[in-house]
Amino acid sequence: MSGKYVHTLYSQKSGLDIAGVVKELEKKNIRTGMVQLRFFHLLPPVERKITQIKFNLEPWEAYDLFLRINKVFRDGGKEKITHKFKTADREIVTSVTVEKWERDGKAGLGIAAGRDKDFISVPISQDNASRFLYVGEFLKFLSTHQQFVETE
């Protein structure tokens, strides 16, 4: 089987692409599998607003996110995975959050990414809960499919 494994989840104003990607370490001629989450806005950008946030997961982290999605679906609440990256002048913190919420008689689920002050949320209605669980299953699939290292 060939081709790229991708799943896209849309909400009214935003979306999420989940894809198997390859990370290349050119100095060592190594290629490894990763799972990429790309959160994006469907509407045109407004002043200073980012259009997308990418979050790369190691295969084991994709499996961890699958477990967190199932826990949140079952028990409610919120779970988060955070990555920190230091540059010469600052630290960049990016997080992915999954949650199940209930307020004012309404309930829903969501997957969101945040980086510094930027935030993109992909809400899912309680009526479409199977879409939330499917994201988890797709992450579980990619967690094993992307677990590879190629050397030359």
PDB file of C-alpha atoms in Angstrom:
ATOM      1  CA  MET A   1       0.000   0.000   0.000  1.00  0.00           C
ATOM      2  CA  SER A   2       1.366   3.425  -0.875  1.00  0.00           C
ATOM      3  CA  GLY A   3       0.203   6.979  -0.328  1.00  0.00           C
ATOM      4  CA  LYS A   4       0.028   9.414   2.508  1.00  0.00           C
ATOM      5  CA  TYR A   5      -2.241   8.797   5.469  1.00  0.00           C
ATOM      6  CA  VAL A   6      -4.214  11.961   6.255  1.00  0.00           C
ATOM      7  CA  HIS A   7      -7.431  12.677   8.125  1.00  0.00           C
ATOM      8  CA  THR A   8      -9.041  16.119   8.192  1.00  0.00           C
ATOM      9  CA  LEU A   9     -11.556  17.222  10.799  1.00  0.00           C
ATOM     10  CA  TYR A  10     -13.577  20.381  10.133  1.00  0.00           C
ATOM     11  CA  SER A  11     -15.609  22.600  12.425  1.00  0.00           C
ATOM     12  CA  GLN A  12     -17.478  25.743  11.457  1.00  0.00           C
ATOM     13  CA  LYS A  13     -14.444  28.073  11.591  1.00  0.00           C
ATOM     14  CA  SER A  14     -11.395  25.816  11.895  1.00  0.00           C
ATOM     15  CA  GLY A  15      -9.941  22.466  11.008  1.00  0.00           C
ATOM     16  CA  LEU A  16      -7.343  19.880  11.891  1.00  0.00           C
ATOM     17  CA  ASP A  17      -5.195  17.802   9.527  1.00  0.00           C
ATOM     18  CA  ILE A  18      -3.587  14.705  11.008  1.00  0.00           C
ATOM     19  CA  ALA A  19      -0.886  13.140   8.847  1.00  0.00           C
ATOM     20  CA  GLY A  20       2.003  10.762   8.890  1.00  0.00           C
ATOM     21  CA  VAL A  21       5.139  12.719   7.993  1.00  0.00           C
ATOM     22  CA  VAL A  22       8.868  12.052   7.723  1.00  0.00           C
ATOM     23  CA  LYS A  23      11.526  13.917   9.686  1.00  0.00           C
ATOM     24  CA  GLU A  24      14.890  14.024   7.936  1.00  0.00           C
ATOM     25  CA  LEU A  25      18.159  14.306   9.811  1.00  0.00           C
ATOM     26  CA  GLU A  26      20.368  15.199   6.841  1.00  0.00           C
ATOM     27  CA  LYS A  27      23.683  15.182   8.717  1.00  0.00           C
ATOM     28  CA  LYS A  28      23.182  11.548   9.640  1.00  0.00           C
ATOM     29  CA  ASN A  29      21.198  10.431   6.543  1.00  0.00           C
ATOM     30  CA  ILE A  30      18.360   9.274   8.756  1.00  0.00           C
ATOM     31  CA  ARG A  31      14.606   9.511   8.119  1.00  0.00           C
ATOM     32  CA  THR A  32      12.145   8.858  10.936  1.00  0.00           C
ATOM     33  CA  GLY A  33       8.386   8.713  11.095  1.00  0.00           C
ATOM     34  CA  MET A  34       6.388  11.394  12.890  1.00  0.00           C
ATOM     35  CA  VAL A  35       2.732  12.362  13.247  1.00  0.00           C
ATOM     36  CA  GLN A  36       1.828  15.946  12.407  1.00  0.00           C
ATOM     37  CA  LEU A  37      -1.196  17.857  13.680  1.00  0.00           C
ATOM     38  CA  ARG A  38      -1.924  20.985  11.644  1.00  0.00           C
ATOM     39  CA  PHE A  39      -4.590  23.241  13.139  1.00  0.00           C
ATOM     40  CA  PHE A  40      -5.903  25.925  10.764  1.00  0.00           C
ATOM     41  CA  HIS A  41      -8.515  28.657  10.440  1.00  0.00           C
ATOM     42  CA  LEU A  42     -11.102  28.415   7.661  1.00  0.00           C
ATOM     43  CA  LEU A  43     -11.786  32.145   7.641  1.00  0.00           C
ATOM     44  CA  PRO A  44      -9.384  34.781   6.267  1.00  0.00           C
ATOM     45  CA  PRO A  45      -6.837  35.981   8.828  1.00  0.00           C
ATOM     46  CA  VAL A  46      -7.513  39.146  10.784  1.00  0.00           C
ATOM     47  CA  GLU A  47      -4.878  41.517  12.098  1.00  0.00           C
ATOM     48  CA  ARG A  48      -1.923  39.676  13.655  1.00  0.00           C
ATOM     49  CA  LYS A  49      -3.802  36.382  13.750  1.00  0.00           C
ATOM     50  CA  ILE A  50      -1.907  33.252  12.766  1.00  0.00           C
ATOM     51  CA  THR A  51      -3.402  31.010  10.083  1.00  0.00           C
ATOM     52  CA  GLN A  52      -2.089  27.666  11.344  1.00  0.00           C
ATOM     53  CA  ILE A  53      -0.248  25.895  14.138  1.00  0.00           C
ATOM     54  CA  LYS A  54       1.721  22.713  13.452  1.00  0.00           C
ATOM     55  CA  PHE A  55       2.526  20.239  16.222  1.00  0.00           C
ATOM     56  CA  ASN A  56       4.771  17.236  15.489  1.00  0.00           C
ATOM     57  CA  LEU A  57       4.393  14.145  17.632  1.00  0.00           C
ATOM     58  CA  GLU A  58       6.783  11.275  18.090  1.00  0.00           C
ATOM     59  CA  PRO A  59       4.883   8.035  17.391  1.00  0.00           C
ATOM     60  CA  TRP A  60       4.675   7.243  21.128  1.00  0.00           C
ATOM     61  CA  GLU A  61       3.215  10.719  21.743  1.00  0.00           C
ATOM     62  CA  ALA A  62       0.521  10.044  19.130  1.00  0.00           C
ATOM     63  CA  TYR A  63      -0.390   6.913  21.105  1.00  0.00           C
ATOM     64  CA  ASP A  64      -0.373   8.960  24.323  1.00  0.00           C
ATOM     65  CA  LEU A  65      -2.780  11.457  22.740  1.00  0.00           C
ATOM     66  CA  PHE A  66      -5.042   8.549  21.695  1.00  0.00           C
ATOM     67  CA  LEU A  67      -5.144   7.434  25.348  1.00  0.00           C
ATOM     68  CA  ARG A  68      -5.870  10.989  26.527  1.00  0.00           C
ATOM     69  CA  ILE A  69      -8.750  11.367  24.034  1.00  0.00           C
ATOM     70  CA  ASN A  70     -10.343   8.171  25.343  1.00  0.00           C
ATOM     71  CA  LYS A  71      -9.845   9.219  28.983  1.00  0.00           C
ATOM     72  CA  VAL A  72     -11.418  12.636  28.370  1.00  0.00           C
ATOM     73  CA  PHE A  73     -14.328  11.083  26.477  1.00  0.00           C
ATOM     74  CA  ARG A  74     -14.954   8.602  29.297  1.00  0.00           C
ATOM     75  CA  ASP A  75     -14.275  10.786  32.357  1.00  0.00           C
ATOM     76  CA  GLY A  76     -14.600  14.370  31.119  1.00  0.00           C
ATOM     77  CA  GLY A  77     -12.145  17.132  31.851  1.00  0.00           C
ATOM     78  CA  LYS A  78      -9.085  18.283  29.972  1.00  0.00           C
ATOM     79  CA  GLU A  79      -5.740  16.737  29.004  1.00  0.00           C
ATOM     80  CA  LYS A  80      -2.705  18.471  27.485  1.00  0.00           C
ATOM     81  CA  ILE A  81       0.576  17.642  25.739  1.00  0.00           C
ATOM     82  CA  THR A  82       3.187  20.417  25.779  1.00  0.00           C
ATOM     83  CA  HIS A  83       6.397  20.943  23.790  1.00  0.00           C
ATOM     84  CA  LYS A  84       9.003  23.566  24.686  1.00  0.00           C
ATOM     85  CA  PHE A  85      11.570  24.837  22.216  1.00  0.00           C
ATOM     86  CA  LYS A  86      14.341  27.267  23.111  1.00  0.00           C
ATOM     87  CA  THR A  87      15.746  29.707  20.606  1.00  0.00           C
ATOM     88  CA  ALA A  88      18.641  32.071  21.213  1.00  0.00           C
ATOM     89  CA  ASP A  89      16.332  34.775  22.539  1.00  0.00           C
ATOM     90  CA  ARG A  90      13.211  33.050  23.920  1.00  0.00           C
ATOM     91  CA  GLU A  91      11.339  29.877  24.770  1.00  0.00           C
ATOM     92  CA  ILE A  92       8.430  28.822  22.539  1.00  0.00           C
ATOM     93  CA  VAL A  93       5.742  26.744  24.228  1.00  0.00           C
ATOM     94  CA  THR A  94       3.202  24.877  22.098  1.00  0.00           C
ATOM     95  CA  SER A  95       0.462  22.695  23.517  1.00  0.00           C
ATOM     96  CA  VAL A  96      -2.325  20.456  22.266  1.00  0.00           C
ATOM     97  CA  THR A  97      -5.379  20.117  24.496  1.00  0.00           C
ATOM     98  CA  VAL A  98      -8.292  17.683  24.301  1.00  0.00           C
ATOM     99  CA  GLU A  99     -11.365  18.307  26.399  1.00  0.00           C
ATOM    100  CA  LYS A 100     -14.936  17.387  27.136  1.00  0.00           C
ATOM    101  CA  TRP A 101     -16.981  20.251  28.550  1.00  0.00           C
ATOM    102  CA  GLU A 102     -20.456  21.003  29.817  1.00  0.00           C
ATOM    103  CA  ARG A 103     -21.746  24.526  30.512  1.00  0.00           C
ATOM    104  CA  ASP A 104     -25.159  26.137  30.650  1.00  0.00           C
ATOM    105  CA  GLY A 105     -26.921  22.972  29.519  1.00  0.00           C
ATOM    106  CA  LYS A 106     -24.658  22.521  26.500  1.00  0.00           C
ATOM    107  CA  ALA A 107     -21.944  19.913  26.071  1.00  0.00           C
ATOM    108  CA  GLY A 108     -19.159  19.335  23.582  1.00  0.00           C
ATOM    109  CA  LEU A 109     -15.705  18.090  22.858  1.00  0.00           C
ATOM    110  CA  GLY A 110     -12.691  19.821  21.440  1.00  0.00           C
ATOM    111  CA  ILE A 111      -9.140  19.603  20.253  1.00  0.00           C
ATOM    112  CA  ALA A 112      -7.052  22.771  20.352  1.00  0.00           C
ATOM    113  CA  ALA A 113      -3.515  24.015  19.841  1.00  0.00           C
ATOM    114  CA  GLY A 114      -1.892  27.008  21.450  1.00  0.00           C
ATOM    115  CA  ARG A 115       1.440  28.710  20.903  1.00  0.00           C
ATOM    116  CA  ASP A 116       2.318  31.746  22.973  1.00  0.00           C
ATOM    117  CA  LYS A 117      -0.830  33.916  22.708  1.00  0.00           C
ATOM    118  CA  ASP A 118      -2.164  32.240  19.547  1.00  0.00           C
ATOM    119  CA  PHE A 119      -4.879  29.612  19.826  1.00  0.00           C
ATOM    120  CA  ILE A 120      -6.862  27.486  17.344  1.00  0.00           C
ATOM    121  CA  SER A 121      -9.727  25.343  18.620  1.00  0.00           C
ATOM    122  CA  VAL A 122     -11.609  22.659  16.692  1.00  0.00           C
ATOM    123  CA  PRO A 123     -14.899  22.105  18.568  1.00  0.00           C
ATOM    124  CA  ILE A 124     -16.944  18.944  18.102  1.00  0.00           C
ATOM    125  CA  SER A 125     -20.577  18.724  19.175  1.00  0.00           C
ATOM    126  CA  GLN A 126     -21.594  15.974  21.564  1.00  0.00           C
ATOM    127  CA  ASP A 127     -23.807  14.629  18.748  1.00  0.00           C
ATOM    128  CA  ASN A 128     -20.662  13.996  16.690  1.00  0.00           C
ATOM    129  CA  ALA A 129     -18.681  12.311  19.469  1.00  0.00           C
ATOM    130  CA  SER A 130     -17.706   9.488  17.111  1.00  0.00           C
ATOM    131  CA  ARG A 131     -15.570  12.022  15.181  1.00  0.00           C
ATOM    132  CA  PHE A 132     -13.640  12.776  18.396  1.00  0.00           C
ATOM    133  CA  LEU A 133     -13.061   9.071  19.032  1.00  0.00           C
ATOM    134  CA  TYR A 134     -12.111   8.507  15.388  1.00  0.00           C
ATOM    135  CA  VAL A 135      -9.332  11.096  15.740  1.00  0.00           C
ATOM    136  CA  GLY A 136      -8.026   8.984  18.627  1.00  0.00           C
ATOM    137  CA  GLU A 137      -8.177   5.783  16.590  1.00  0.00           C
ATOM    138  CA  PHE A 138      -6.397   7.438  13.675  1.00  0.00           C
ATOM    139  CA  LEU A 139      -3.651   8.627  16.028  1.00  0.00           C
ATOM    140  CA  LYS A 140      -3.378   5.088  17.388  1.00  0.00           C
ATOM    141  CA  PHE A 141      -2.989   3.737  13.836  1.00  0.00           C
ATOM    142  CA  LEU A 142      -0.358   6.337  12.930  1.00  0.00           C
ATOM    143  CA  SER A 143       1.526   5.696  16.174  1.00  0.00           C
ATOM    144  CA  THR A 144       2.506   2.247  14.900  1.00  0.00           C
ATOM    145  CA  HIS A 145       2.620   3.018  11.174  1.00  0.00           C
ATOM    146  CA  GLN A 146       5.042   5.933  11.653  1.00  0.00           C
ATOM    147  CA  GLN A 147       7.350   4.034  14.017  1.00  0.00           C
ATOM    148  CA  PHE A 148      10.251   3.618  11.609  1.00  0.00           C
ATOM    149  CA  VAL A 149      13.843   4.707  11.083  1.00  0.00           C
ATOM    150  CA  GLU A 150      15.460   4.574   7.638  1.00  0.00           C
ATOM    151  CA  THR A 151      19.230   4.869   7.197  1.00  0.00           C
ATOM    152  CA  GLU A 152      21.359   4.947   4.075  1.00  0.00           C
TER     153      GLU A 152
END
